[in-house]
mmCIF file of C-alpha atoms and ligand atoms in Angstrom:
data_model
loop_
_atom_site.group_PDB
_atom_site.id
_atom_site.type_symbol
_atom_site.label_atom_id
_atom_site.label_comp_id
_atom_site.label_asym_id
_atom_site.label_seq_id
_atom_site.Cartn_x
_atom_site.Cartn_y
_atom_site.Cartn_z
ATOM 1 C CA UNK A 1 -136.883 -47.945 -1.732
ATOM 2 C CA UNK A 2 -136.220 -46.110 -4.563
ATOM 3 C CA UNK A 3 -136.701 -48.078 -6.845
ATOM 4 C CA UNK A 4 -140.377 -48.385 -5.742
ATOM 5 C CA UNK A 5 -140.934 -44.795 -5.996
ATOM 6 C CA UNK A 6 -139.477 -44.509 -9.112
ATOM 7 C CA UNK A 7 -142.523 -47.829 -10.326
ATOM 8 C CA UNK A 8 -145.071 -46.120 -8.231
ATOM 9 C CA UNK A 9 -144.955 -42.627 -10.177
ATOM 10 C CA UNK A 10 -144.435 -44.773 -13.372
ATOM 11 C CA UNK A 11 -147.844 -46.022 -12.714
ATOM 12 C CA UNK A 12 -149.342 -42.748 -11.633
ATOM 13 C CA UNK A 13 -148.035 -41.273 -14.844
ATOM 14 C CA UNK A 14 -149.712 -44.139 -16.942
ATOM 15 C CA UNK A 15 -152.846 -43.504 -15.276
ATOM 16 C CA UNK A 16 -152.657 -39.970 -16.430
ATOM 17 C CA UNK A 17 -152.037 -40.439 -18.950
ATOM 18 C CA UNK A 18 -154.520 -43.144 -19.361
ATOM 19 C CA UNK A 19 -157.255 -40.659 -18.263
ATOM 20 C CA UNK A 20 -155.895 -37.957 -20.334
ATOM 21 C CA UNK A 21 -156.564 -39.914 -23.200
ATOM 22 C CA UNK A 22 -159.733 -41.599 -22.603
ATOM 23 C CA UNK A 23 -161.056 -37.983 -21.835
ATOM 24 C CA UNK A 24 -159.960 -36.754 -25.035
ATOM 25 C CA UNK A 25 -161.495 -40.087 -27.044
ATOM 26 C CA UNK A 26 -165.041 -39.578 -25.654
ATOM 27 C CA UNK A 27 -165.131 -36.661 -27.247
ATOM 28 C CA UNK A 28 -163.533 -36.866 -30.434
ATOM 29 C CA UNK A 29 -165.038 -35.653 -33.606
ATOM 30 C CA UNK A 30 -163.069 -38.178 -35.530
ATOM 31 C CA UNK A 31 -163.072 -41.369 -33.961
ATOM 32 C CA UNK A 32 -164.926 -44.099 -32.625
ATOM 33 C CA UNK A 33 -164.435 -47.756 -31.858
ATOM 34 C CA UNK A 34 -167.706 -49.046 -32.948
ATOM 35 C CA UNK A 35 -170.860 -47.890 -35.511
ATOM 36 C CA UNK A 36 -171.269 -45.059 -37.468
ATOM 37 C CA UNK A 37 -169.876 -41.609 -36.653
ATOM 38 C CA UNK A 38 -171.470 -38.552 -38.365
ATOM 39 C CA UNK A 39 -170.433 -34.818 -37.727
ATOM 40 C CA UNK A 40 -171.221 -33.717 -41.112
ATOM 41 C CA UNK A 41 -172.313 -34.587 -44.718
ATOM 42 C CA UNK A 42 -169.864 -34.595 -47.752
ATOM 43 C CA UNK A 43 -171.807 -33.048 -50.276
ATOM 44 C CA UNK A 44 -171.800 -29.962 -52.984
ATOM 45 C CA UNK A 45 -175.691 -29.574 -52.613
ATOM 46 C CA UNK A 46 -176.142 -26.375 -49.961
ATOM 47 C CA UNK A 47 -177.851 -28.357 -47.989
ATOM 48 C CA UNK A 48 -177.770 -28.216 -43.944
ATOM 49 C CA UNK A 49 -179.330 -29.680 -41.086
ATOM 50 C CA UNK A 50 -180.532 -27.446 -37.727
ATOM 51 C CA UNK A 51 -180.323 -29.435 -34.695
ATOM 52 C CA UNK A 52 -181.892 -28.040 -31.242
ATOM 53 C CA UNK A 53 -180.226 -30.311 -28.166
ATOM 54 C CA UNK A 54 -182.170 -30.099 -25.099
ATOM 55 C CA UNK A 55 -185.889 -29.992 -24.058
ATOM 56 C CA UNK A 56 -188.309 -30.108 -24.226
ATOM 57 C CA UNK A 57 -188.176 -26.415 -22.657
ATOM 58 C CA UNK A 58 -189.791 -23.274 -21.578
ATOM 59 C CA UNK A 59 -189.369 -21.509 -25.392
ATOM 60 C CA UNK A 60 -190.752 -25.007 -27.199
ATOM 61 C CA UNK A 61 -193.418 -22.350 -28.398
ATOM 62 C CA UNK A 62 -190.761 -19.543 -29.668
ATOM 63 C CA UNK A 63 -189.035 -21.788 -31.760
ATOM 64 C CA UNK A 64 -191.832 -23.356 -33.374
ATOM 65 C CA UNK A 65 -193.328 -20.410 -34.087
ATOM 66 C CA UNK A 66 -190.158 -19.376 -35.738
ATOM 67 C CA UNK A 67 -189.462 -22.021 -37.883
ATOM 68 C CA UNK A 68 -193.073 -22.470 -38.711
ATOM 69 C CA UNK A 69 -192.826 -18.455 -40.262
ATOM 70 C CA UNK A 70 -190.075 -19.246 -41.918
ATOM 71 C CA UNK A 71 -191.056 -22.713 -43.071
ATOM 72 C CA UNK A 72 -187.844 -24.968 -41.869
ATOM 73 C CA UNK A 73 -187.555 -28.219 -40.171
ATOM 74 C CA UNK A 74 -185.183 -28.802 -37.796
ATOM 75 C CA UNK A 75 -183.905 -31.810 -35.583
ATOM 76 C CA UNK A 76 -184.515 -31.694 -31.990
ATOM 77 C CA UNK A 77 -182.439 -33.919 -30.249
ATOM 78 C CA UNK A 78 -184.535 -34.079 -26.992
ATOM 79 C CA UNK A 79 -184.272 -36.148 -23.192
ATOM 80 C CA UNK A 80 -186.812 -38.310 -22.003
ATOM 81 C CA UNK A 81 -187.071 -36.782 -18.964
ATOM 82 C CA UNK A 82 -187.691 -33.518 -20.333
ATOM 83 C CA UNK A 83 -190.333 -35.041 -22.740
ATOM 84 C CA UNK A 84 -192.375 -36.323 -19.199
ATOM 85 C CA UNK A 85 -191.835 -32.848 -17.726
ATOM 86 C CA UNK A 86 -193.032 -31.041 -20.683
ATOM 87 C CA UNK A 87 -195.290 -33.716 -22.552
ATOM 88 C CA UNK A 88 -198.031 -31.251 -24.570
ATOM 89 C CA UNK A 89 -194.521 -28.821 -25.691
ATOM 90 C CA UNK A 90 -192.741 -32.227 -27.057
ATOM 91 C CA UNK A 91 -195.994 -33.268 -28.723
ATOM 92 C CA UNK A 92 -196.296 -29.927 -30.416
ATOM 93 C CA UNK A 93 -192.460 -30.156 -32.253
ATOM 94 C CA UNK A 94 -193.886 -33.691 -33.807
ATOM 95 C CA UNK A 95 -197.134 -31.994 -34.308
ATOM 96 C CA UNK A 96 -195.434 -28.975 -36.826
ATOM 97 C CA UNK A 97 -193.324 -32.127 -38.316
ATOM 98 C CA UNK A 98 -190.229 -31.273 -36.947
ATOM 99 C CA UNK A 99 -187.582 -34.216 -36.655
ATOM 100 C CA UNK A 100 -187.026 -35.890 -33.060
ATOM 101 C CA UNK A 101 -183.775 -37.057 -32.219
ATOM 102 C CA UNK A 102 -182.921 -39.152 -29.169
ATOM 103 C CA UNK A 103 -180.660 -37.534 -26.187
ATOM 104 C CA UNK A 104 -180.803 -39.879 -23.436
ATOM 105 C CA UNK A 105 -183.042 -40.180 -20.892
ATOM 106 C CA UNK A 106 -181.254 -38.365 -17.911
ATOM 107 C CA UNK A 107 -178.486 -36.316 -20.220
ATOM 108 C CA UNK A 108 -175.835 -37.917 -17.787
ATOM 109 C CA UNK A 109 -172.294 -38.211 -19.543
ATOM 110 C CA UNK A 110 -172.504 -41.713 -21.176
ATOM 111 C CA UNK A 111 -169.085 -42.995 -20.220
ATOM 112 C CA UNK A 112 -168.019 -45.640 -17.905
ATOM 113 C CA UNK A 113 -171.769 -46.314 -17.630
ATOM 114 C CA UNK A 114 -172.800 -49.931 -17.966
ATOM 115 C CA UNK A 115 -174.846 -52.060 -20.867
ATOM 116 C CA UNK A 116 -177.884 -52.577 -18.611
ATOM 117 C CA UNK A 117 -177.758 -48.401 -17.817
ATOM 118 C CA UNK A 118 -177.242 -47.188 -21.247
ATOM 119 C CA UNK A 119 -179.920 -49.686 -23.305
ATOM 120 C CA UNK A 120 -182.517 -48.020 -20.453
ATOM 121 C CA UNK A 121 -181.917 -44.732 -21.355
ATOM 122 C CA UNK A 122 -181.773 -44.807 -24.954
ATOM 123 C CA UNK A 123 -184.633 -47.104 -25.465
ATOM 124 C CA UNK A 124 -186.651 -45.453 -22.603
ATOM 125 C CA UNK A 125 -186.693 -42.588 -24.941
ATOM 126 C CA UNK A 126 -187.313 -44.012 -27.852
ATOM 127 C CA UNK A 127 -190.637 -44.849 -26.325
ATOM 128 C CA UNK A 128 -191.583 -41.693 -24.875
ATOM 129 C CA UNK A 129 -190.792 -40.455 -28.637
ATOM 130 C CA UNK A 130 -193.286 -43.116 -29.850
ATOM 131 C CA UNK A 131 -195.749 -41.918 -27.464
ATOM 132 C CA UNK A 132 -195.710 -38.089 -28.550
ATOM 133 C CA UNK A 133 -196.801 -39.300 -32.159
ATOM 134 C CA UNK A 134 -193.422 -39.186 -33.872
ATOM 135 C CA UNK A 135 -193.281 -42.217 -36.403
ATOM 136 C CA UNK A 136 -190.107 -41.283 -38.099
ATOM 137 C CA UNK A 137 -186.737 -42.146 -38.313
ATOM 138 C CA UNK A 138 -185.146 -41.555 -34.672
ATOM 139 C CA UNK A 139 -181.485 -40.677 -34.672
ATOM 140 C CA UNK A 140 -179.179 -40.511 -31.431
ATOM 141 C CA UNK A 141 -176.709 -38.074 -30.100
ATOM 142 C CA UNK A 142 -174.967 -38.123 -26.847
ATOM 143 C CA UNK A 143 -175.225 -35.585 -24.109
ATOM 144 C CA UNK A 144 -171.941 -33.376 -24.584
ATOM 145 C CA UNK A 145 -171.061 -35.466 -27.137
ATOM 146 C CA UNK A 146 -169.550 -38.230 -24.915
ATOM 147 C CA UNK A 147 -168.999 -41.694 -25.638
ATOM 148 C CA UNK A 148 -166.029 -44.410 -24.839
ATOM 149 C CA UNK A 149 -167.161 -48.135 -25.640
ATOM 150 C CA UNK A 150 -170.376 -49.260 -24.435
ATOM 151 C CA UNK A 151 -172.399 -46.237 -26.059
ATOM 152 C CA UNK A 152 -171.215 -47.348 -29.448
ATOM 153 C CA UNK A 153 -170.891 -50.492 -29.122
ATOM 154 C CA UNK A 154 -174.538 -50.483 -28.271
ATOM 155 C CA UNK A 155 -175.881 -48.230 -30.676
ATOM 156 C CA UNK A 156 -173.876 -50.190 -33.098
ATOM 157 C CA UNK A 157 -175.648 -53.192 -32.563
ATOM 158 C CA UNK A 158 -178.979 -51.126 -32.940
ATOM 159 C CA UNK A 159 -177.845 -50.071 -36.156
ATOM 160 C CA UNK A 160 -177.709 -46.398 -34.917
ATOM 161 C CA UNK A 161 -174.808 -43.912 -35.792
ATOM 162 C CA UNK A 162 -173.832 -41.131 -33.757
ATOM 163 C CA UNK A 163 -174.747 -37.909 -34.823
ATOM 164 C CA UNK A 164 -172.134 -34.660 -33.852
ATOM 165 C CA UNK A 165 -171.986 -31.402 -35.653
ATOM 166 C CA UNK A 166 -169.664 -29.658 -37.295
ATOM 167 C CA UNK A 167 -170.996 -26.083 -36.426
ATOM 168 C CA UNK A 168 -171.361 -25.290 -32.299
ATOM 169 C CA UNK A 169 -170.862 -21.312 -32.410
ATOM 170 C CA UNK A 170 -171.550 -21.792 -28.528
ATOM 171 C CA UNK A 171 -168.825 -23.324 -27.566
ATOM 172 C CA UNK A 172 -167.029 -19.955 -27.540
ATOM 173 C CA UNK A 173 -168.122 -18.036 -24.458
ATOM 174 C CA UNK A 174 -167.856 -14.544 -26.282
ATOM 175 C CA UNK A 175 -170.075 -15.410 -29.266
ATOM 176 C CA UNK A 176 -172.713 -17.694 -27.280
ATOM 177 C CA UNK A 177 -173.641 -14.324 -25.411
ATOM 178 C CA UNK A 178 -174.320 -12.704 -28.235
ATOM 179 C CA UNK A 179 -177.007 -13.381 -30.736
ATOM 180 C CA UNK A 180 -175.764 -11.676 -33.767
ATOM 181 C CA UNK A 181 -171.925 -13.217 -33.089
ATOM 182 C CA UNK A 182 -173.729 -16.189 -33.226
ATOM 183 C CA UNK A 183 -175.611 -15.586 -36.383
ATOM 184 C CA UNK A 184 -171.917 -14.289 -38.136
ATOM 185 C CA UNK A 185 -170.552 -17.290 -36.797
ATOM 186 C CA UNK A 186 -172.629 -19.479 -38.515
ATOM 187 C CA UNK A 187 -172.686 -17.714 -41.948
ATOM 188 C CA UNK A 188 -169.065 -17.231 -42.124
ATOM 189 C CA UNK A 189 -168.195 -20.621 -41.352
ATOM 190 C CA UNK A 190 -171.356 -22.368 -42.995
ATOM 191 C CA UNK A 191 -170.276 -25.349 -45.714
ATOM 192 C CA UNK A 192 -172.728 -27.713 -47.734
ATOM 193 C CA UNK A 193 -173.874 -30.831 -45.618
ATOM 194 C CA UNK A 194 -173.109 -29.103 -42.417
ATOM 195 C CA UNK A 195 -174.736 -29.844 -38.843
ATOM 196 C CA UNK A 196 -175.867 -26.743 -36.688
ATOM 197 C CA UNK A 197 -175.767 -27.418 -33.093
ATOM 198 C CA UNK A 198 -177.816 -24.843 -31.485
ATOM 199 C CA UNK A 199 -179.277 -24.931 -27.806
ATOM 200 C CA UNK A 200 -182.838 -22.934 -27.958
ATOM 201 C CA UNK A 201 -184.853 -24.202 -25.247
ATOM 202 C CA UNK A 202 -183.784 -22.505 -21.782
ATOM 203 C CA UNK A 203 -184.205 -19.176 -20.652
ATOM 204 C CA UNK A 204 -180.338 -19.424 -19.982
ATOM 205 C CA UNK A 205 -180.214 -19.614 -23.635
ATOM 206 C CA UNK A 206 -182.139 -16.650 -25.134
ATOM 207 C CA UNK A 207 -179.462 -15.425 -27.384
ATOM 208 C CA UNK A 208 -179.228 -18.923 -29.121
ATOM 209 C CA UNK A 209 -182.991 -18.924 -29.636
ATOM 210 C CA UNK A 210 -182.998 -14.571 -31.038
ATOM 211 C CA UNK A 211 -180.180 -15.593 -33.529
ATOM 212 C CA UNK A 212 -182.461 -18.735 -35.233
ATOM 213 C CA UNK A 213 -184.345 -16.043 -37.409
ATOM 214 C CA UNK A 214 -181.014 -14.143 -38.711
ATOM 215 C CA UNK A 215 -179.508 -17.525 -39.289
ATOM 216 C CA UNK A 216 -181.940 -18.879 -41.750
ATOM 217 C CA UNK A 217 -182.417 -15.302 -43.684
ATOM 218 C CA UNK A 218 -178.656 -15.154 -43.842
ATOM 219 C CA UNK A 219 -178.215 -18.992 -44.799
ATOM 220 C CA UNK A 220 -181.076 -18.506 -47.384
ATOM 221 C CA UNK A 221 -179.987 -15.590 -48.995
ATOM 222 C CA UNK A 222 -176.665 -17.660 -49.917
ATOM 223 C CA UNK A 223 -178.647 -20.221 -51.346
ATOM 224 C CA UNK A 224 -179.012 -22.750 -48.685
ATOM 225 C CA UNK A 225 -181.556 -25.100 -48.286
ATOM 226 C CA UNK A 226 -182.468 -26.298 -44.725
ATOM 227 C CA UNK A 227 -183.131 -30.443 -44.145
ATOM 228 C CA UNK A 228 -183.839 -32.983 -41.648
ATOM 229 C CA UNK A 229 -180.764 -34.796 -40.168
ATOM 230 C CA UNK A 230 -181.892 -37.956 -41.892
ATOM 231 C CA UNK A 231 -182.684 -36.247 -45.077
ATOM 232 C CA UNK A 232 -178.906 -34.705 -44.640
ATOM 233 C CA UNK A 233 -177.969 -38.180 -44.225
ATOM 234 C CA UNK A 234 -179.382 -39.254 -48.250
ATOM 235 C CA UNK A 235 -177.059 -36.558 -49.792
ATOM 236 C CA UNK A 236 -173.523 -37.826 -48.875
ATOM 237 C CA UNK A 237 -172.179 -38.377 -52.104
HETATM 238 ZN ZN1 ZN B 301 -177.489 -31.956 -24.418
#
């Protein structure tokens, strides 16, 4: 009898453990079983890419008019379902020649998902990115970052990499509330063929989208040049 209780929490500690470290795989910045895995560029040229995830959203029109002003283009990584809900807004970011990323169609957690499931989404929205006008290159990043097997595997045989970032100032509660934390954030930690993840399109997010302006001044002013995530992609050296 106690022997089996001994195996028993033997197993449950395996599956844990198993767990713990499938959790912490899907979301690692540094490795991935299958295809290309980019989080940033390694380059001396002060070059950087802004990426917008999301949308699109309710301040489509803020941004643009933002980075029209100050004459950047940036990456929107946007959903498909998102692109049907706000068709004429999506249409406008291709329209100012912004580059459109894809970010699933449903932005559900791509793990444990099957082939059949995550083909649909990805090339679902590859369509809907055709049908806005967009005739560029069309990169993919997962919702929260997640992946395991399939997702790569898949994109892999695509010949699609997974674009990350290497610069998420929101991920810390205290500076994502605060527009000009996020703006020091990004200028103290800022390094040559970084990506800038950035979410601009919600109400929710207001303080993302007031610290877009004092980002590119800043980044400017040190000499910084802003790109396309493919264009990033033609300077690692
Ligand atoms: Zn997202």
């Amino acid at each position: 009898m106690k022997k089996l209780l001994i195996i028993i929490m033997i197993v449950a500690l395996l599956f844990i453990g198993l767990a713990f470290l499938l959790n912490a795989l899907s979301q690692s910045r540094s490795l991935q079983f299958f295809g290309g895995l980019v989080t940033n560029v390694e380059t001396d040229e002060k070059v950087v890419a802004l990426t917008f995830d999301d949308g699109p959203g309710v301040h489509t029109d803020q941004i643009l008019h933002i980075l029209r002003e100050n004459d950047v283009k940036g990456t929107f990584y946007l959903t498909g379902y998102e692109i049907e809900e706000y068709f004429e807004d999506a249409k406008k970011i291709v329209d100012d020649d912004h580059e459109i990323g894809n970010h699933t169609y449903s932005h559900e957690r791509m793990i444990f998902k099957s082939h059949a499931f995550v083909k649909e989404e990805i090339e679902k929205t590859d369509e809907l990115i055709r049908q806005i006008g967009y005739e560029g290159e069309i990169t993919f990043r997962p919702p929260y970052g997640r992946r395991l097997f399939v997702l790569p595997r898949y994109l892999s045989s695509q010949d699609k990499s997974t674009i990350l970032w290497s610069l998420e100032p929101e991920s810390y509660p205290e500076i994502a509330s605060d527009s000009s934390k996020i703006t020091n954030y990004v200028v103290e930690n800022i390094e040559p063929g970084d990506i800038i993840l950035l979410h601009v399109m919600y109400e929710s997010r207001i303080e993302s989208l007031n610290a877009v302006e004092g980002i590119i001044h800043e980044l400017k002013e040190q000499g910084y040049r802003f790109v396309t995530v493919s264009e990033l992609l033609q300077y690692e050296s």
